[in-house]
């Protein structure tokens, strides 16, 4: 393989047959962590930046800004570095220390907000800072992953077709809900091209994206403290709200079997296990794993961090998350 740009290193066809989650049925995990920036977010980053360029809203002389808990910020840092645009990533204390260092390694500026928003998270505060900076600098351009249809289109055009190329009509597809770009794009495509597929959305307890009560969250990736506008494109048959401790147990369990996944991926697979009694043996089950676990060695896989946020984690058995039928 010879490539001409870092953006060419996007892999959309890697699936891991995982037998550790369900007793009688394999789960085909779509591994998104092998692309250059290490997560599914590189597809959204490329699509949003390229559309801004085509529309004439982004050109030499402009700088880009975005709010991110980590993965999109890293993907945009890489894309902007390759294209020559200055980039500002606005994040918060939940960002992985390793991801923060990687963002800065690409030459981006990282700004952290410490004031929580009215729902107890940081998203509202991050967006408020971006809006102030946009008012101060007319050359600054906001990709706005929370309201940008191209965040959805990226997965309608790539992630979902890749699933159906491998599995013509999957019975279940589990998709995590962060900005809901992946969920919106995948669900719209599957509704059109594989309508019998049951779409299961997976979110974190404490996230307000779909009208659930707000609460503390520590694992970046899934969940929001301010519902994103693009959630209106999401279509699903069932919504799961997974406690973060359950996601951690899944991550640690798989790591002991040689499979190191990120916190978002652990949450999605914890959702699969929650529905184990509803999934018939032999069903075709696909789960999207947004990233791998190497960026989480200072958090999800760090005993000190885990104990600080979940004091009973190492002494309690996993509890089952709640399922919400819609």
Coordinates of C-alpha atoms in Angstrom, one line a residue:
X1 CA 0.0 0.0 0.0
X2 CA 1.3 3.4 -1.0
X3 CA -0.6 6.5 0.3
X4 CA -0.3 10.2 -0.4
X5 CA -2.0 11.5 2.8
X6 CA -2.5 10.4 6.4
X7 CA -6.2 10.7 5.7
X8 CA -5.9 7.7 3.4
X9 CA -5.2 5.4 6.4
X10 CA -8.8 4.7 7.1
X11 CA -9.7 1.1 7.6
X12 CA -13.4 0.2 7.4
X13 CA -13.4 -3.6 6.9
X14 CA -11.9 -5.1 10.1
X15 CA -14.3 -7.2 12.2
X16 CA -13.3 -9.3 15.2
X17 CA -15.3 -12.5 15.9
X18 CA -15.7 -12.3 19.7
X19 CA -17.1 -15.2 21.6
X20 CA -16.5 -13.8 25.1
X21 CA -19.7 -11.7 25.3
X22 CA -22.6 -14.1 24.5
X23 CA -22.6 -17.8 25.4
X24 CA -24.2 -19.2 22.2
X25 CA -23.6 -16.6 19.6
X26 CA -20.5 -14.8 18.3
X27 CA -20.4 -11.0 18.3
X28 CA -18.8 -9.4 15.2
X29 CA -17.0 -6.4 16.6
X30 CA -16.3 -3.7 14.0
X31 CA -12.9 -2.5 15.0
X32 CA -12.5 1.2 14.2
X33 CA -9.2 1.7 16.0
X34 CA -6.8 0.8 13.3
X35 CA -7.1 4.1 11.3
X36 CA -4.3 6.6 11.7
X37 CA -5.9 8.7 14.5
X38 CA -7.0 5.5 16.3
X39 CA -10.7 5.9 16.3
X40 CA -13.9 6.1 14.2
X41 CA -13.8 9.9 14.5
X42 CA -11.3 10.2 11.7
X43 CA -14.2 9.6 9.2
X44 CA -16.2 12.5 10.7
X45 CA -13.2 14.7 10.8
X46 CA -12.3 14.2 7.2
X47 CA -15.9 14.6 6.0
X48 CA -16.5 17.8 7.9
X49 CA -13.2 19.5 7.0
X50 CA -13.5 18.5 3.3
X51 CA -17.1 19.8 3.1
X52 CA -16.1 23.1 4.7
X53 CA -13.4 23.4 2.0
X54 CA -15.7 22.6 -0.8
X55 CA -18.3 25.1 0.4
X56 CA -15.6 27.8 0.6
X57 CA -15.9 28.3 4.3
X58 CA -12.4 26.9 5.1
X59 CA -9.3 28.0 3.3
X60 CA -5.7 29.1 4.0
X61 CA -5.8 31.9 6.6
X62 CA -8.6 30.2 8.6
X63 CA -8.1 28.2 11.8
X64 CA -10.4 25.5 13.0
X65 CA -11.9 25.0 16.4
X66 CA -13.9 22.1 17.9
X67 CA -15.1 20.8 21.3
X68 CA -14.1 17.2 22.0
X69 CA -13.7 14.8 24.8
X70 CA -10.8 13.3 23.0
X71 CA -11.1 11.2 19.8
X72 CA -12.5 13.8 17.4
X73 CA -10.1 16.4 18.7
X74 CA -7.2 14.0 18.0
X75 CA -8.6 13.2 14.5
X76 CA -9.0 16.9 13.7
X77 CA -5.5 17.7 15.0
X78 CA -4.1 15.1 12.5
X79 CA -6.3 16.3 9.6
X80 CA -5.5 20.0 10.2
X81 CA -1.8 19.3 10.5
X82 CA -1.8 17.4 7.2
X83 CA -3.7 20.3 5.5
X84 CA -1.9 23.2 7.2
X85 CA -4.7 24.6 9.3
X86 CA -4.2 25.8 12.9
X87 CA -6.5 23.9 15.2
X88 CA -7.9 24.6 18.7
X89 CA -9.3 21.7 20.7
X90 CA -11.6 22.7 23.6
X91 CA -11.9 19.8 26.1
X92 CA -12.2 19.1 29.8
X93 CA -10.6 17.2 32.7
X94 CA -12.0 13.9 31.5
X95 CA -9.8 13.8 28.4
X96 CA -7.2 11.0 28.5
X97 CA -3.8 12.4 29.4
X98 CA -2.3 10.4 26.5
X99 CA -4.8 11.8 24.0
X100 CA -4.2 15.3 25.3
X101 CA -0.4 14.9 24.6
X102 CA -1.1 13.5 21.1
X103 CA -3.3 16.4 20.2
X104 CA -0.5 18.8 21.2
X105 CA 2.1 16.7 19.4
X106 CA 0.3 17.5 16.1
X107 CA 0.8 21.2 16.9
X108 CA -2.8 21.9 18.0
X109 CA -3.7 24.1 20.9
X110 CA -5.5 22.4 23.7
X111 CA -7.8 24.4 26.0
X112 CA -9.5 22.8 29.0
X113 CA -12.6 24.1 30.7
X114 CA -13.1 23.3 34.4
X115 CA -16.5 24.8 35.1
X116 CA -19.4 22.3 34.8
X117 CA -22.6 23.1 32.9
X118 CA -26.1 23.1 34.3
X119 CA -26.4 19.3 33.8
X120 CA -23.2 18.6 35.7
X121 CA -21.0 17.9 32.6
X122 CA -18.7 20.1 30.6
X123 CA -20.1 20.2 27.1
X124 CA -22.2 23.3 27.7
X125 CA -19.2 25.1 29.1
X126 CA -17.0 24.0 26.2
X127 CA -19.5 25.3 23.7
X128 CA -19.8 28.6 25.5
X129 CA -16.0 29.1 25.3
X130 CA -16.1 28.3 21.6
X131 CA -18.8 30.8 20.9
X132 CA -16.8 33.5 22.7
X133 CA -13.7 32.8 20.7
X134 CA -15.7 32.8 17.5
X135 CA -17.0 36.3 18.3
X136 CA -13.4 37.5 19.0
X137 CA -11.8 36.0 15.8
X138 CA -13.6 36.1 12.4
X139 CA -11.0 33.8 10.9
X140 CA -12.0 31.0 13.3
X141 CA -14.2 28.2 11.9
X142 CA -16.2 25.8 14.0
X143 CA -16.8 22.3 12.6
X144 CA -19.6 21.8 15.3
X145 CA -19.8 18.0 15.4
X146 CA -23.0 18.3 17.5
X147 CA -25.0 20.0 14.7
X148 CA -23.1 19.2 11.5
X149 CA -25.0 16.9 9.1
X150 CA -21.7 15.8 7.7
X151 CA -20.9 14.1 11.0
X152 CA -23.9 11.9 10.2
X153 CA -23.2 11.6 6.4
X154 CA -19.6 10.3 7.1
X155 CA -21.1 7.1 8.6
X156 CA -24.0 6.9 6.2
X157 CA -21.4 6.8 3.4
X158 CA -18.8 4.6 5.0
X159 CA -19.4 2.8 8.3
X160 CA -22.9 1.4 7.5
X161 CA -22.1 0.2 3.9
X162 CA -19.0 -1.5 5.3
X163 CA -21.2 -3.5 7.7
X164 CA -23.5 -4.6 4.9
X165 CA -20.6 -5.6 2.6
X166 CA -19.5 -8.0 5.3
X167 CA -23.0 -9.1 6.6
X168 CA -25.8 -8.8 4.1
X169 CA -28.6 -8.6 6.6
X170 CA -27.4 -8.6 10.3
X171 CA -30.0 -9.4 12.9
X172 CA -28.7 -6.8 15.4
X173 CA -26.4 -3.8 15.2
X174 CA -25.3 -2.2 18.4
X175 CA -24.1 1.5 18.1
X176 CA -22.9 3.8 20.8
X177 CA -24.3 7.3 21.1
X178 CA -21.9 10.1 21.6
X179 CA -22.6 13.1 19.3
X180 CA -25.0 10.6 17.6
X181 CA -23.2 11.0 14.3
X182 CA -22.4 7.3 14.0
X183 CA -25.8 6.3 15.3
X184 CA -27.6 8.7 12.9
X185 CA -25.6 7.7 9.8
X186 CA -25.6 3.9 10.4
X187 CA -29.3 3.8 11.4
X188 CA -30.5 5.8 8.4
X189 CA -28.6 3.6 6.0
X190 CA -29.7 0.3 7.7
X191 CA -33.3 1.4 7.7
X192 CA -33.1 1.9 3.9
X193 CA -31.0 -1.1 3.0
X194 CA -31.6 -3.7 5.7
X195 CA -34.9 -2.8 7.3
X196 CA -35.2 -6.1 9.2
X197 CA -32.0 -5.3 11.2
X198 CA -32.7 -4.4 14.8
X199 CA -30.8 -1.3 15.8
X200 CA -29.8 -1.0 19.4
X201 CA -28.5 2.4 20.6
X202 CA -26.2 2.3 23.6
X203 CA -25.6 5.3 25.9
X204 CA -24.0 5.9 29.3
X205 CA -26.0 6.4 32.4
X206 CA -25.9 10.1 33.3
X207 CA -26.2 11.2 29.6
X208 CA -29.0 13.5 28.6
X209 CA -28.9 12.8 24.9
X210 CA -32.2 11.0 24.7
X211 CA -34.0 12.7 27.6
X212 CA -32.6 10.5 30.4
X213 CA -31.6 12.0 33.8
X214 CA -28.2 13.7 34.0
X215 CA -25.5 12.3 36.2
X216 CA -21.7 12.2 36.7
X217 CA -19.7 10.5 34.0
X218 CA -16.0 10.0 33.8
X219 CA -15.3 8.0 30.7
X220 CA -15.0 10.2 27.6
X221 CA -16.6 9.2 24.3
X222 CA -20.2 8.2 24.8
X223 CA -22.9 10.4 26.4
X224 CA -23.5 14.1 26.6
X225 CA -24.6 16.7 29.1
X226 CA -26.3 18.8 26.4
X227 CA -28.4 17.0 23.8
X228 CA -26.8 17.3 20.3
X229 CA -29.0 18.7 17.5
X230 CA -28.1 15.9 15.1
X231 CA -29.7 13.3 17.4
X232 CA -32.9 13.9 15.4
X233 CA -31.3 11.7 12.6
X234 CA -31.0 8.7 14.9
X235 CA -33.4 5.7 14.5
X236 CA -33.3 2.8 16.8
X237 CA -35.4 -0.1 18.1
X238 CA -34.1 -0.1 21.6
X239 CA -32.0 2.2 23.8
X240 CA -29.7 0.9 26.5
X241 CA -28.4 3.1 29.3
X242 CA -25.2 1.4 30.6
X243 CA -23.6 2.4 33.9
X244 CA -19.9 3.2 33.5
X245 CA -18.9 0.6 36.0
X246 CA -20.5 -2.1 33.8
X247 CA -18.4 -0.8 30.8
X248 CA -15.3 -0.9 33.0
X249 CA -16.0 -4.5 33.9
X250 CA -16.4 -5.4 30.2
X251 CA -13.1 -3.7 29.3
X252 CA -11.1 -5.4 32.1
X253 CA -12.7 -8.8 31.3
X254 CA -11.7 -8.6 27.7
X255 CA -8.3 -7.2 28.4
X256 CA -7.6 -10.4 30.4
X257 CA -8.3 -12.3 27.2
X258 CA -5.9 -10.2 25.1
X259 CA -8.5 -7.8 23.7
X260 CA -7.8 -4.2 24.8
X261 CA -10.7 -1.9 23.9
X262 CA -11.6 1.7 24.7
X263 CA -14.3 2.8 27.2
X264 CA -16.9 3.5 24.5
X265 CA -16.3 0.0 23.0
X266 CA -16.7 -1.5 26.5
X267 CA -20.0 0.3 26.9
X268 CA -21.3 -1.0 23.6
X269 CA -20.4 -4.6 24.4
X270 CA -21.8 -4.3 27.9
X271 CA -25.1 -3.4 26.1
X272 CA -24.8 -6.6 24.0
X273 CA -24.5 -8.7 27.1
X274 CA -27.5 -6.9 28.7
X275 CA -29.6 -8.2 25.8
X276 CA -28.2 -11.7 25.9
X277 CA -31.5 -13.3 26.9
X278 CA -33.3 -11.6 24.0
X279 CA -30.8 -12.6 21.3
X280 CA -31.5 -15.9 19.7
X281 CA -28.7 -18.4 19.3
X282 CA -27.1 -18.1 15.9
X283 CA -28.2 -14.6 15.3
X284 CA -25.9 -12.3 13.3
X285 CA -24.8 -9.7 15.9
X286 CA -22.6 -6.7 15.0
X287 CA -21.2 -4.2 17.5
X288 CA -19.3 -1.0 16.6
X289 CA -16.2 -0.5 18.7
X290 CA -15.1 3.2 18.2
X291 CA -11.6 2.8 19.4
X292 CA -9.0 0.5 21.0
X293 CA -7.8 0.7 24.6
X294 CA -4.2 2.0 24.3
X295 CA -5.4 5.6 25.0
X296 CA -7.0 4.5 28.2
X297 CA -4.1 3.1 30.1
X298 CA -4.1 6.2 32.4
X299 CA -7.8 6.0 33.1
X300 CA -9.9 2.9 32.3
X301 CA -7.0 0.5 32.9
X302 CA -5.3 2.4 35.7
X303 CA -6.3 0.9 39.1
X304 CA -5.7 4.3 40.9
X305 CA -8.1 6.1 38.5
X306 CA -10.7 3.3 38.7
X307 CA -10.6 3.2 42.5
X308 CA -10.8 7.0 42.8
X309 CA -14.0 7.2 40.7
X310 CA -15.5 3.7 41.6
X311 CA -14.3 2.8 45.1
X312 CA -16.1 -0.5 45.1
X313 CA -15.2 -1.6 41.6
X314 CA -12.7 -4.3 42.5
X315 CA -14.9 -5.8 45.2
X316 CA -18.3 -5.9 43.5
X317 CA -19.8 -8.1 40.7
X318 CA -21.0 -6.4 37.5
X319 CA -24.6 -5.2 37.6
X320 CA -26.9 -5.3 34.7
X321 CA -27.7 -2.0 32.9
X322 CA -31.3 -1.0 32.2
X323 CA -32.9 -1.6 28.8
X324 CA -35.4 0.9 27.4
X325 CA -37.7 -0.3 24.6
X326 CA -39.0 2.3 22.1

